[in-house]
Short mmCIF file of C-alpha atoms in Angstrom, two decimals:
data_model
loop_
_atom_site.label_atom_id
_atom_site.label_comp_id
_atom_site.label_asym_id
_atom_site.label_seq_id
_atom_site.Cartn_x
_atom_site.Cartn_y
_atom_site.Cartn_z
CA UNK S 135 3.61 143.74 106.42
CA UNK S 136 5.30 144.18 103.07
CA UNK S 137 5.91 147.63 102.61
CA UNK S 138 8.08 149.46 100.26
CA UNK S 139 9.47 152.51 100.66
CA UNK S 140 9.18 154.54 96.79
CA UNK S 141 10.39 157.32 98.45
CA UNK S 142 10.13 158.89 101.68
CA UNK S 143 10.84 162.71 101.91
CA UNK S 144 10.94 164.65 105.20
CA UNK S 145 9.19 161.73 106.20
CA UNK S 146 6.02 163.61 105.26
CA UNK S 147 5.30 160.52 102.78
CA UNK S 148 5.40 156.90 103.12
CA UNK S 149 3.85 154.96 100.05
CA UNK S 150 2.37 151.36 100.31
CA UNK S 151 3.17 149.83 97.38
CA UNK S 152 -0.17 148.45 97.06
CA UNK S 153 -1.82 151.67 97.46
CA UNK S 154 0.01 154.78 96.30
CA UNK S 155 -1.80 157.57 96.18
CA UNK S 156 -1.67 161.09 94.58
CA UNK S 157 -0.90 163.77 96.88
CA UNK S 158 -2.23 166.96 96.55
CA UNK S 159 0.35 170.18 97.45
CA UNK S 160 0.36 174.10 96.76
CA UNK S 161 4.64 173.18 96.38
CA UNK S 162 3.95 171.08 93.11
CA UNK S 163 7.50 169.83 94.38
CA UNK S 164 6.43 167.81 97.71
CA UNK S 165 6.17 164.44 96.38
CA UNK S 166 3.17 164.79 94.08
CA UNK S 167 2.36 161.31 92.91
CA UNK S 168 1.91 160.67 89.30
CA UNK S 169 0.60 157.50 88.03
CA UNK S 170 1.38 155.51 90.88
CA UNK S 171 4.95 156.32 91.57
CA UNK S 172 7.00 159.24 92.91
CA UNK S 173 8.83 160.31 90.03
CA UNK S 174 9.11 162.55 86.79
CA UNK S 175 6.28 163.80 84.85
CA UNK S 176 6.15 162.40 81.26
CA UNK S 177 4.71 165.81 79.94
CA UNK S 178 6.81 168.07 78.85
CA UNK S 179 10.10 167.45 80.36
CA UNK S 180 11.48 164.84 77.81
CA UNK S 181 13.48 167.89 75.96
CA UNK S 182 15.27 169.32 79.03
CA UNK S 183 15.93 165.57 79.83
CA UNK S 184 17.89 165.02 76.74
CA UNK S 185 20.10 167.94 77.29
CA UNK S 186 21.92 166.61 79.75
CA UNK S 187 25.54 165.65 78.59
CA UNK S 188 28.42 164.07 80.22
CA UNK S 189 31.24 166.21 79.45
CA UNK S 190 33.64 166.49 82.58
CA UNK S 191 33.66 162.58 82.72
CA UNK S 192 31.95 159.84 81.26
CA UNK S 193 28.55 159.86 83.32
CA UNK S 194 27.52 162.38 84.78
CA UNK S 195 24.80 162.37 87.57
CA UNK S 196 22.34 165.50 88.21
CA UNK S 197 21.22 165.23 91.85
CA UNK S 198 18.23 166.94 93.16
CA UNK S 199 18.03 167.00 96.84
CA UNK S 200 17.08 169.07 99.88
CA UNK S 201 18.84 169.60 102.87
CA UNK S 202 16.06 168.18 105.54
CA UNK S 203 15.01 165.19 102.88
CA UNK S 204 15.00 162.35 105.06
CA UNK S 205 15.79 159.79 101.81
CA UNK S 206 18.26 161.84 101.22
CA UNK S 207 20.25 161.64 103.80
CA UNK S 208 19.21 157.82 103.61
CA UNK S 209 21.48 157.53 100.59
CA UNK S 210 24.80 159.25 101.73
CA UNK S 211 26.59 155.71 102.10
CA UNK S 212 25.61 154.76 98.56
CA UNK S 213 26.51 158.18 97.43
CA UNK S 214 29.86 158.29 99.48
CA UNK S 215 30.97 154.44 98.14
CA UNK S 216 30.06 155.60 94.82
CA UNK S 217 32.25 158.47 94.95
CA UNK S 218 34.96 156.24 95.96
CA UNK S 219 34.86 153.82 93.34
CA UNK S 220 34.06 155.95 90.42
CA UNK S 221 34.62 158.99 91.34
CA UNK S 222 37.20 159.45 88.11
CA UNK S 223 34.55 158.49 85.59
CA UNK S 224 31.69 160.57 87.60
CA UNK S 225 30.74 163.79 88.04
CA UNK S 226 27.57 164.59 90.87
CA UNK S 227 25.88 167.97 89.58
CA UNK S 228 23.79 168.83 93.10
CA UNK S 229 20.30 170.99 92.72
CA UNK S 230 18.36 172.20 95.59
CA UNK S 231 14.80 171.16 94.99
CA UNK S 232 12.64 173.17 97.64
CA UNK S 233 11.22 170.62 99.88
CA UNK S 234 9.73 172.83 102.43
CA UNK S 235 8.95 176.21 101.29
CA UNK S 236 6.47 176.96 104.18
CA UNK S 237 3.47 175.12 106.09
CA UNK S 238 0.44 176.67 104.16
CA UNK S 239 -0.48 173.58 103.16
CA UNK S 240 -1.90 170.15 104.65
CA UNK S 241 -1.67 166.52 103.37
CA UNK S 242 -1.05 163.00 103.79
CA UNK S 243 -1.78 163.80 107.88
CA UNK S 244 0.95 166.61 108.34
CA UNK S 245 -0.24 169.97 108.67
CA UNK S 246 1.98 171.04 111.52
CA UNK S 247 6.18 170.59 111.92
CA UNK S 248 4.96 168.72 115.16
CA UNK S 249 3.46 165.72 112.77
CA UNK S 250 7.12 164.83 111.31
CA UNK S 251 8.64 164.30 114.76
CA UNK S 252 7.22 160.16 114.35
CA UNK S 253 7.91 160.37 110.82
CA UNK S 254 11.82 160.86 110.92
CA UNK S 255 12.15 158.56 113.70
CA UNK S 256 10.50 155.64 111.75
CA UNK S 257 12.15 156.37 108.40
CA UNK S 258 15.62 156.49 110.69
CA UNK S 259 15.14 153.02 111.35
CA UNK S 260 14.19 151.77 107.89
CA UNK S 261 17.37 153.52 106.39
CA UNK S 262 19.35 152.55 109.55
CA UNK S 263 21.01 156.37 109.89
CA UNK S 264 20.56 158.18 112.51
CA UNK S 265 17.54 160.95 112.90
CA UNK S 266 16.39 162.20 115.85
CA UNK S 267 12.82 163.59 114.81
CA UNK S 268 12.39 165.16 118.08
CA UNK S 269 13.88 168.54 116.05
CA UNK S 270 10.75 169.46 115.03
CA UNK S 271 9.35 169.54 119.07
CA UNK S 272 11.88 171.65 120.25
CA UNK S 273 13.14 173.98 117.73
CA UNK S 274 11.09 172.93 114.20
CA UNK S 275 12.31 174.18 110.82
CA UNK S 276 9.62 176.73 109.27
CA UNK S 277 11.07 176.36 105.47
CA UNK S 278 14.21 174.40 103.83
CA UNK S 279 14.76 177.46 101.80
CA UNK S 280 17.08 178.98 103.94
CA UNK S 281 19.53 175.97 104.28
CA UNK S 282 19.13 175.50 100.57
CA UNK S 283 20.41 179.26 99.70
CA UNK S 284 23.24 178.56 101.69
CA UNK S 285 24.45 175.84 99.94
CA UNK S 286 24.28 177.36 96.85
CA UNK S 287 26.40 180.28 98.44
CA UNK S 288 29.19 178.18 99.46
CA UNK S 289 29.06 176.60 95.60
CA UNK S 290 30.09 179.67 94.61
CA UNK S 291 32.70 179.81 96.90
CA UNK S 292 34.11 176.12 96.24
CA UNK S 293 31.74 173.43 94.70
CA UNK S 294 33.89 170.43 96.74
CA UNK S 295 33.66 172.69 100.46
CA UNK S 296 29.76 172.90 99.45
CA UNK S 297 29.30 169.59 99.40
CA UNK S 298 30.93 169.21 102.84
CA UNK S 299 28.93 172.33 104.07
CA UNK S 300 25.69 169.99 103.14
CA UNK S 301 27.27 167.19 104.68
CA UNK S 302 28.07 169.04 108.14
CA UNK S 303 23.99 171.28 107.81
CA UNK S 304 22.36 167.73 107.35
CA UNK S 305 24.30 166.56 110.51
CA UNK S 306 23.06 168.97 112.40
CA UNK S 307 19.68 168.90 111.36
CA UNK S 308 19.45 165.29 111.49
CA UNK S 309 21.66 164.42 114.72
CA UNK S 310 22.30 167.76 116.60
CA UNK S 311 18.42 168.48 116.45
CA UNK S 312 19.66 172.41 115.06
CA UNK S 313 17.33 174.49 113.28
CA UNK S 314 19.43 175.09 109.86
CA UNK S 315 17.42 178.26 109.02
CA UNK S 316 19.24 179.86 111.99
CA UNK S 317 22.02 181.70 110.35
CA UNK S 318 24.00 180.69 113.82
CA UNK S 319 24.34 177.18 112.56
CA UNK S 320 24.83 178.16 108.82
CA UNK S 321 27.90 180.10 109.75
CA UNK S 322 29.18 177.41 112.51
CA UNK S 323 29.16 174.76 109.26
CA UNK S 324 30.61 177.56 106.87
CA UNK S 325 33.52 177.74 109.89
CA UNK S 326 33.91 174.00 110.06
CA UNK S 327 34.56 173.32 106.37
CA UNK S 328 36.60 176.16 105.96
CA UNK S 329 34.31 178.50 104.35
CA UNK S 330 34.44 182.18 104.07
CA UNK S 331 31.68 183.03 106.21
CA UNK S 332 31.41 187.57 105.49
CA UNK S 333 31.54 186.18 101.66
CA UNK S 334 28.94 183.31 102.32
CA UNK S 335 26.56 185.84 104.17
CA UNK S 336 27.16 188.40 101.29
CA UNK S 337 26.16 186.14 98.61
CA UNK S 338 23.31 184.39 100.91
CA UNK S 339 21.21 187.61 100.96
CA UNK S 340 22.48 188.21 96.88
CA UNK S 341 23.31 185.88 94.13
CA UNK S 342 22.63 182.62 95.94
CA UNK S 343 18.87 183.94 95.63
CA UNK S 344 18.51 183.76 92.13
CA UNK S 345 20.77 180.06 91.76
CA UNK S 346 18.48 178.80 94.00
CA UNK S 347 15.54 180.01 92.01
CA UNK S 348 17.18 178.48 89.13
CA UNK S 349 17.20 175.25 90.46
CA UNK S 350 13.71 175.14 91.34
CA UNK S 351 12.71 176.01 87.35
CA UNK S 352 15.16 173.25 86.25
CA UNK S 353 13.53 170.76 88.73
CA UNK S 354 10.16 171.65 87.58
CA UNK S 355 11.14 171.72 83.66
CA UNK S 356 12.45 168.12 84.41
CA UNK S 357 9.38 167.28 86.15
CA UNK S 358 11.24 166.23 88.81
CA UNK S 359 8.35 165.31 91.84
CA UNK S 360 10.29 164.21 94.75
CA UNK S 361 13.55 163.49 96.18
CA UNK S 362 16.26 162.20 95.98
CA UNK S 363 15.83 162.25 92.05
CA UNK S 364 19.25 161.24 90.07
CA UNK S 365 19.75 162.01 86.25
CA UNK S 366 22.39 159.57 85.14
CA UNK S 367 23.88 160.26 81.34
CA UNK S 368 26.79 160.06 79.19
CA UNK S 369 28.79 161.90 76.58
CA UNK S 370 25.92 160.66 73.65
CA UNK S 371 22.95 162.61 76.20
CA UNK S 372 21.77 158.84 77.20
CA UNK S 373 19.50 159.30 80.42
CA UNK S 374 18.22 157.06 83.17
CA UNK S 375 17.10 158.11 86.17
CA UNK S 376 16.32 157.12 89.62
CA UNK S 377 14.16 158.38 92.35
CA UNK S 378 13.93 157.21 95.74
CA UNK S 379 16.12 155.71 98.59
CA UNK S 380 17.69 152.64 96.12
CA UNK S 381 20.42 150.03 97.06
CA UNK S 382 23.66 150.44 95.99
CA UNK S 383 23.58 147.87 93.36
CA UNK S 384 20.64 149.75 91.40
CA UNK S 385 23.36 152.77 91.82
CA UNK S 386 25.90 150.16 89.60
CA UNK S 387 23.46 148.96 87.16
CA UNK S 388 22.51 152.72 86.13
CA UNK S 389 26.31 152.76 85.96
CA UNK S 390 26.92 149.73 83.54
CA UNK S 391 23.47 150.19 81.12
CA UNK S 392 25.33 153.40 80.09
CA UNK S 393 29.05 152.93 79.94
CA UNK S 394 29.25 148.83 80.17
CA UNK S 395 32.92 148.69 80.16
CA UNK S 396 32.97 150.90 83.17
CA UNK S 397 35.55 149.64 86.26
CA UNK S 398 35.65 150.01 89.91
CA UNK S 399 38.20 151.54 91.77
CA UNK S 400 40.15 149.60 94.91
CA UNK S 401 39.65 151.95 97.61
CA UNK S 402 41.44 150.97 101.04
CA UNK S 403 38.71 149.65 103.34
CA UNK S 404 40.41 150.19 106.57
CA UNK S 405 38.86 152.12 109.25
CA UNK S 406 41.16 154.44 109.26
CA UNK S 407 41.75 155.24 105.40
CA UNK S 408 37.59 155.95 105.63
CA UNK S 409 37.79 158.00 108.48
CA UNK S 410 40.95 160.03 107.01
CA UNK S 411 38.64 160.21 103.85
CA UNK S 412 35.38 161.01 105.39
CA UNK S 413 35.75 163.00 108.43
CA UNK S 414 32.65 161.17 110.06
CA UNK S 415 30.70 158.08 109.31
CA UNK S 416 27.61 156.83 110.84
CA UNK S 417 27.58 152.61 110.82
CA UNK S 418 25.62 152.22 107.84
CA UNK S 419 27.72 153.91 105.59
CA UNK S 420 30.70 151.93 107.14
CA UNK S 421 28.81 149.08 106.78
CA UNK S 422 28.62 150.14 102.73
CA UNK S 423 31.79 150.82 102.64
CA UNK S 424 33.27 148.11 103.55
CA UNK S 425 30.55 145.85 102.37
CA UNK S 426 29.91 144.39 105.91
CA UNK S 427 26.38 143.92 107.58
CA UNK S 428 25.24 146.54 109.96
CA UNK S 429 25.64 144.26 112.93
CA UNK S 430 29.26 144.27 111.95
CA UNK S 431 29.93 147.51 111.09
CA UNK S 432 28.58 148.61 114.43
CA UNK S 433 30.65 145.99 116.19
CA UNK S 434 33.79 147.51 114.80
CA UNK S 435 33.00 151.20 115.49
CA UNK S 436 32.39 150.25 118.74
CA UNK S 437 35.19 148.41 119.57
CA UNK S 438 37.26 151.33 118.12
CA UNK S 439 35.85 153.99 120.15
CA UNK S 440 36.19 151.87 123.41
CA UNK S 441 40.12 151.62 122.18
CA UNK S 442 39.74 155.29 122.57
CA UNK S 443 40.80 155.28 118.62
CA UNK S 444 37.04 157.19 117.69
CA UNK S 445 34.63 159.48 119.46
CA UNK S 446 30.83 159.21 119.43
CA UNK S 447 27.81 161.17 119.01
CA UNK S 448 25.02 159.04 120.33
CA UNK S 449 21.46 159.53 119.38
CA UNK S 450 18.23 158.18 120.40
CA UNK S 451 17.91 156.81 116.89
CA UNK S 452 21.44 155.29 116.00
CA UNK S 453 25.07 157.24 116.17
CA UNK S 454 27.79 158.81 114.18
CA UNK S 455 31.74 158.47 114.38
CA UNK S 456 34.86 160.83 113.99
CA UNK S 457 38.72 159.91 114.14
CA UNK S 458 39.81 161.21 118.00
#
Protein backbone atom coordinates (compact mmCIF):
# COMPACT_ATOMS: atom_id res chain seq x y z
CA UNK A 1 0.00 0.00 0.00
CA UNK A 2 1.56 3.20 -1.27
CA UNK A 3 1.09 5.68 1.21
CA UNK A 4 2.65 8.98 1.73
CA UNK A 5 3.03 10.67 4.62
CA UNK A 6 2.23 14.88 3.73
CA UNK A 7 2.48 15.39 7.14
CA UNK A 8 1.67 13.69 10.22
CA UNK A 9 1.16 15.86 13.41
CA UNK A 10 0.57 14.38 16.89
CA UNK A 11 -0.22 11.59 14.84
CA UNK A 12 -3.79 12.91 14.86
CA UNK A 13 -3.46 12.96 10.85
CA UNK A 14 -2.26 10.60 8.36
CA UNK A 15 -3.06 11.65 4.63
CA UNK A 16 -3.36 9.10 1.70
CA UNK A 17 -2.05 10.66 -1.01
CA UNK A 18 -4.79 9.56 -3.12
CA UNK A 19 -7.36 10.85 -0.88
CA UNK A 20 -6.55 13.88 1.23
CA UNK A 21 -9.13 15.30 2.78
CA UNK A 22 -10.05 18.65 4.50
CA UNK A 23 -10.20 18.51 8.11
CA UNK A 24 -12.44 20.41 9.96
CA UNK A 25 -11.00 22.01 13.60
CA UNK A 26 -12.18 24.84 16.12
CA UNK A 27 -7.81 25.32 16.32
CA UNK A 28 -7.73 26.58 12.58
CA UNK A 29 -4.01 25.43 13.33
CA UNK A 30 -4.50 21.43 13.56
CA UNK A 31 -3.67 20.48 10.14
CA UNK A 32 -6.57 22.01 8.23
CA UNK A 33 -6.24 20.78 4.70
CA UNK A 34 -6.37 23.20 1.91
CA UNK A 35 -6.61 22.14 -1.59
CA UNK A 36 -5.33 18.85 -1.15
CA UNK A 37 -2.20 19.37 0.81
CA UNK A 38 -1.19 20.35 4.35
CA UNK A 39 0.29 23.56 3.89
CA UNK A 40 -0.04 27.49 3.68
CA UNK A 41 -3.07 29.30 2.71
CA UNK A 42 -2.66 31.31 -0.55
CA UNK A 43 -5.04 34.10 0.83
CA UNK A 44 -3.72 36.64 2.42
CA UNK A 45 -0.43 35.63 3.73
CA UNK A 46 1.75 36.37 0.57
CA UNK A 47 2.76 39.95 2.27
CA UNK A 48 3.94 38.64 5.67
CA UNK A 49 5.70 35.92 3.51
CA UNK A 50 7.81 38.38 1.73
CA UNK A 51 9.01 40.03 4.83
CA UNK A 52 11.08 37.59 5.80
CA UNK A 53 14.85 38.56 5.31
CA UNK A 54 18.04 36.82 5.86
CA UNK A 55 20.08 39.15 7.74
CA UNK A 56 22.20 37.22 10.47
CA UNK A 57 23.41 34.84 7.62
CA UNK A 58 22.67 34.11 4.23
CA UNK A 59 19.37 31.92 4.61
CA UNK A 60 17.58 32.06 7.12
CA UNK A 61 14.92 29.38 8.10
CA UNK A 62 11.61 30.28 10.20
CA UNK A 63 10.52 27.05 11.91
CA UNK A 64 7.12 26.51 13.22
CA UNK A 65 6.81 23.58 15.43
CA UNK A 66 5.19 22.21 18.58
CA UNK A 67 6.62 20.44 21.25
CA UNK A 68 4.34 17.02 21.08
CA UNK A 69 4.34 17.22 16.95
CA UNK A 70 5.14 13.83 16.13
CA UNK A 71 6.77 15.05 12.44
CA UNK A 72 8.50 17.13 14.26
CA UNK A 73 10.39 15.29 16.20
CA UNK A 74 10.58 13.05 12.94
CA UNK A 75 12.91 15.65 11.49
CA UNK A 76 15.50 16.30 14.33
CA UNK A 77 18.29 14.24 12.36
CA UNK A 78 17.74 16.35 9.25
CA UNK A 79 17.58 19.38 11.36
CA UNK A 80 20.67 18.37 13.56
CA UNK A 81 22.95 17.38 10.15
CA UNK A 82 21.81 20.55 8.77
CA UNK A 83 23.01 22.48 11.57
CA UNK A 84 26.25 20.83 11.22
CA UNK A 85 26.97 21.49 7.78
CA UNK A 86 25.63 24.91 7.41
CA UNK A 87 25.20 26.05 10.39
CA UNK A 88 27.59 29.32 9.46
CA UNK A 89 25.45 30.32 6.51
CA UNK A 90 22.03 29.46 8.56
CA UNK A 91 20.12 30.82 11.00
CA UNK A 92 16.78 28.51 12.48
CA UNK A 93 14.17 31.23 13.81
CA UNK A 94 11.83 28.58 16.04
CA UNK A 95 7.85 29.56 16.53
CA UNK A 96 5.56 27.67 18.67
CA UNK A 97 2.51 26.95 16.60
CA UNK A 98 -0.24 25.65 19.15
CA UNK A 99 -0.86 22.14 18.23
CA UNK A 100 -3.02 21.15 21.04
CA UNK A 101 -4.77 23.90 22.70
CA UNK A 102 -7.44 21.63 24.37
CA UNK A 103 -9.78 18.53 23.35
CA UNK A 104 -13.09 20.47 22.56
CA UNK A 105 -12.99 19.31 19.40
CA UNK A 106 -13.32 15.88 17.35
CA UNK A 107 -11.95 14.83 13.90
CA UNK A 108 -10.29 12.54 11.67
CA UNK A 109 -11.34 9.64 14.57
CA UNK A 110 -9.62 11.37 17.66
CA UNK A 111 -11.80 12.87 20.08
CA UNK A 112 -10.08 11.60 23.19
CA UNK A 113 -5.96 11.71 24.19
CA UNK A 114 -6.64 7.84 24.43
CA UNK A 115 -7.08 7.74 20.33
CA UNK A 116 -3.28 9.00 19.73
CA UNK A 117 -1.76 6.19 21.82
CA UNK A 118 -1.82 3.87 18.09
CA UNK A 119 -1.14 6.91 16.28
CA UNK A 120 2.42 7.77 17.74
CA UNK A 121 3.37 4.28 17.77
CA UNK A 122 2.76 3.85 13.97
CA UNK A 123 4.18 7.22 12.92
CA UNK A 124 7.38 6.04 15.30
CA UNK A 125 7.98 3.41 12.96
CA UNK A 126 7.56 5.28 9.68
CA UNK A 127 10.08 8.02 10.91
CA UNK A 128 12.17 5.27 12.62
CA UNK A 129 12.57 7.51 16.12
CA UNK A 130 11.52 6.40 18.95
CA UNK A 131 7.78 7.21 20.49
CA UNK A 132 6.22 5.40 22.91
CA UNK A 133 2.43 6.44 22.41
CA UNK A 134 1.46 4.68 25.46
CA UNK A 135 1.88 8.51 27.15
CA UNK A 136 -1.35 9.34 26.41
CA UNK A 137 -2.81 5.94 28.55
CA UNK A 138 -1.09 6.66 31.51
CA UNK A 139 -0.54 10.22 32.07
CA UNK A 140 -2.08 12.08 28.60
CA UNK A 141 -1.21 15.70 27.82
CA UNK A 142 -4.51 17.98 28.10
CA UNK A 143 -2.92 21.02 25.89
CA UNK A 144 0.72 21.71 24.24
CA UNK A 145 0.36 25.19 25.45
CA UNK A 146 2.03 24.77 28.50
CA UNK A 147 5.28 23.15 27.08
CA UNK A 148 5.14 25.76 24.37
CA UNK A 149 5.22 28.85 27.00
CA UNK A 150 8.08 27.34 28.42
CA UNK A 151 10.11 27.34 25.63
CA UNK A 152 9.56 30.66 24.86
CA UNK A 153 10.64 31.45 28.56
CA UNK A 154 13.92 29.88 28.33
CA UNK A 155 14.38 32.00 24.77
CA UNK A 156 14.44 34.75 26.74
CA UNK A 157 16.82 33.45 28.92
CA UNK A 158 19.32 32.06 26.11
CA UNK A 159 17.93 31.32 22.54
CA UNK A 160 20.84 28.31 22.08
CA UNK A 161 19.83 26.63 25.97
CA UNK A 162 16.09 26.91 24.50
CA UNK A 163 16.67 24.94 21.86
CA UNK A 164 18.25 22.25 24.09
CA UNK A 165 15.35 22.76 26.65
CA UNK A 166 13.01 21.60 23.49
CA UNK A 167 15.34 19.00 22.73
CA UNK A 168 15.43 17.46 26.42
CA UNK A 169 10.87 18.35 26.85
CA UNK A 170 10.43 16.38 23.48
CA UNK A 171 12.55 13.51 25.02
CA UNK A 172 10.58 13.20 27.65
CA UNK A 173 7.41 13.42 26.09
CA UNK A 174 8.30 11.18 23.39
CA UNK A 175 10.59 8.47 25.27
CA UNK A 176 10.11 9.03 29.09
CA UNK A 177 6.21 8.92 28.53
CA UNK A 178 6.22 12.52 30.96
CA UNK A 179 3.41 14.76 30.84
CA UNK A 180 5.31 18.18 29.76
CA UNK A 181 2.44 20.37 31.12
CA UNK A 182 3.60 19.24 34.60
CA UNK A 183 5.73 22.07 35.71
CA UNK A 184 7.82 19.06 37.57
CA UNK A 185 9.26 18.07 34.26
CA UNK A 186 9.52 21.71 32.85
CA UNK A 187 11.82 22.60 35.67
CA UNK A 188 13.80 19.05 35.66
CA UNK A 189 14.68 20.09 31.69
CA UNK A 190 15.26 23.86 32.72
CA UNK A 191 17.89 22.05 35.44
CA UNK A 192 19.41 19.80 32.84
CA UNK A 193 20.34 22.45 30.26
CA UNK A 194 21.41 24.77 32.68
CA UNK A 195 18.56 27.03 32.86
CA UNK A 196 17.55 29.42 35.50
CA UNK A 197 14.61 27.75 36.72
CA UNK A 198 12.98 30.93 39.63
CA UNK A 199 13.63 33.19 36.29
CA UNK A 200 12.02 30.55 33.86
CA UNK A 201 8.93 30.16 36.26
CA UNK A 202 8.79 34.04 36.59
CA UNK A 203 8.60 34.69 33.01
CA UNK A 204 6.37 31.37 32.35
CA UNK A 205 3.39 32.86 34.25
CA UNK A 206 4.52 36.66 32.56
CA UNK A 207 6.10 37.63 29.36
CA UNK A 208 6.41 34.18 27.83
CA UNK A 209 2.43 34.56 27.65
CA UNK A 210 2.24 37.18 25.31
CA UNK A 211 5.53 35.69 22.89
CA UNK A 212 3.69 32.80 22.70
CA UNK A 213 0.57 34.60 21.64
CA UNK A 214 2.68 36.27 19.17
CA UNK A 215 3.65 33.33 17.55
CA UNK A 216 0.34 31.99 17.10
CA UNK A 217 -0.77 35.50 15.08
CA UNK A 218 2.44 35.17 12.96
CA UNK A 219 1.59 31.47 12.17
CA UNK A 220 -1.86 32.35 11.27
CA UNK A 221 -0.84 35.67 9.20
CA UNK A 222 1.49 33.19 7.30
CA UNK A 223 -1.22 30.80 6.92
CA UNK A 224 0.80 28.39 8.23
CA UNK A 225 -1.74 24.96 8.62
CA UNK A 226 0.36 22.33 10.05
CA UNK A 227 3.64 21.31 11.23
CA UNK A 228 6.63 21.17 10.84
CA UNK A 229 6.30 24.26 8.39
CA UNK A 230 9.92 25.81 7.32
CA UNK A 231 10.26 29.38 5.71
CA UNK A 232 13.55 29.28 3.89
CA UNK A 233 14.86 32.95 2.50
CA UNK A 234 17.74 35.03 1.80
CA UNK A 235 19.15 38.51 2.12
CA UNK A 236 16.88 39.64 -1.34
CA UNK A 237 13.39 38.25 0.90
CA UNK A 238 13.39 35.06 -1.63
CA UNK A 239 11.01 32.39 0.08
CA UNK A 240 10.41 28.69 -0.28
CA UNK A 241 8.94 26.73 2.04
CA UNK A 242 8.41 23.28 3.19
CA UNK A 243 5.90 21.48 5.22
CA UNK A 244 5.95 18.07 6.34
CA UNK A 245 8.42 15.29 7.51
CA UNK A 246 10.93 15.72 4.11
CA UNK A 247 14.30 13.91 3.43
CA UNK A 248 17.29 15.55 3.93
CA UNK A 249 18.07 16.12 0.39
CA UNK A 250 14.75 18.28 -0.15
CA UNK A 251 16.39 20.16 3.08
CA UNK A 252 19.67 20.83 0.44
CA UNK A 253 17.78 21.66 -2.58
CA UNK A 254 15.75 24.52 -0.63
CA UNK A 255 19.36 25.31 0.29
CA UNK A 256 20.93 25.57 -3.30
CA UNK A 257 17.58 27.19 -5.31
CA UNK A 258 18.38 30.19 -3.04
CA UNK A 259 22.07 30.65 -2.52
CA UNK A 260 23.52 28.11 -5.41
CA UNK A 261 27.05 28.65 -4.56
CA UNK A 262 26.34 27.55 -1.06
CA UNK A 263 29.10 24.79 0.53
CA UNK A 264 28.98 22.12 3.05
CA UNK A 265 30.89 21.96 5.98
CA UNK A 266 33.26 18.66 6.93
CA UNK A 267 31.98 17.79 10.21
CA UNK A 268 33.90 14.80 12.02
CA UNK A 269 31.65 11.74 11.71
CA UNK A 270 33.01 9.77 14.51
CA UNK A 271 30.87 8.51 17.18
CA UNK A 272 32.35 10.24 19.53
CA UNK A 273 32.77 13.88 17.95
CA UNK A 274 28.59 13.41 17.54
CA UNK A 275 28.06 12.37 20.86
CA UNK A 276 30.49 15.25 22.32
CA UNK A 277 28.32 17.49 19.94
CA UNK A 278 24.93 16.18 20.62
CA UNK A 279 24.59 14.99 24.05
CA UNK A 280 22.16 12.11 22.86
CA UNK A 281 21.28 10.58 19.58
CA UNK A 282 18.69 8.12 18.76
CA UNK A 283 19.96 5.67 15.57
CA UNK A 284 18.29 7.49 12.96
CA UNK A 285 19.83 10.61 13.41
CA UNK A 286 23.23 8.71 13.64
CA UNK A 287 22.31 7.03 10.79
CA UNK A 288 21.91 10.83 9.08
CA UNK A 289 24.73 11.83 10.37
CA UNK A 290 26.94 9.77 9.26
CA UNK A 291 25.08 8.94 6.14
CA UNK A 292 24.83 5.16 7.02
CA UNK A 293 21.58 2.98 6.77
CA UNK A 294 19.62 2.42 9.88
CA UNK A 295 20.62 -1.21 10.06
CA UNK A 296 24.09 0.18 10.43
CA UNK A 297 23.75 2.87 12.51
CA UNK A 298 22.04 0.63 15.01
CA UNK A 299 24.77 -1.95 14.64
CA UNK A 300 27.33 0.57 15.76
CA UNK A 301 25.42 2.03 18.75
CA UNK A 302 25.04 -1.20 19.84
CA UNK A 303 28.25 -2.48 19.69
CA UNK A 304 29.37 0.73 21.55
CA UNK A 305 27.15 0.43 24.41
CA UNK A 306 28.04 -3.34 24.88
CA UNK A 307 31.88 -1.85 24.97
CA UNK A 308 30.38 -0.09 27.87
CA UNK A 309 31.50 3.23 25.74
CA UNK A 310 27.36 4.45 25.63
CA UNK A 311 24.31 3.98 27.80
CA UNK A 312 20.79 3.21 26.59
CA UNK A 313 17.32 4.19 27.02
CA UNK A 314 15.29 1.44 25.50
CA UNK A 315 11.78 1.88 24.37
CA UNK A 316 9.09 -0.26 23.12
CA UNK A 317 9.30 1.69 19.89
CA UNK A 318 13.16 2.09 19.12
CA UNK A 319 16.00 3.70 21.63
CA UNK A 320 18.15 6.65 22.32
CA UNK A 321 22.02 6.95 23.21
CA UNK A 322 24.27 9.16 25.57
CA UNK A 323 28.22 9.14 25.96
CA UNK A 324 28.75 7.01 29.57
Amino acid sequence: MKVLFFFICLGLVICNAQNIKKMSNENPLLCDIESGICGVESSDSNSTVLNIEAKAEPIKIVYFTDPICSSCWGIEPQLRRLKLEYGSDVEVEYHMGGLLKDWSYNSGGISKPSDVAHHWDEVSHHYEMPIDGDVWLEDPLSSSYPPSIAFKAAEIQDKQKAILFLRKIREMVFLEKKNITKWEYLEKAANEVGLNVQQLKQDFDGEAKELFKKDLILAREMGVRGFPSLFFSDTSKNVLFMYGARPYNEFITKLTALTPNIQPQVFKSDWKSLFQKYNTLTAKEFAVLRNQTFTNAEEVLKQLTKDNLLEVFQTKNGAIWKIK
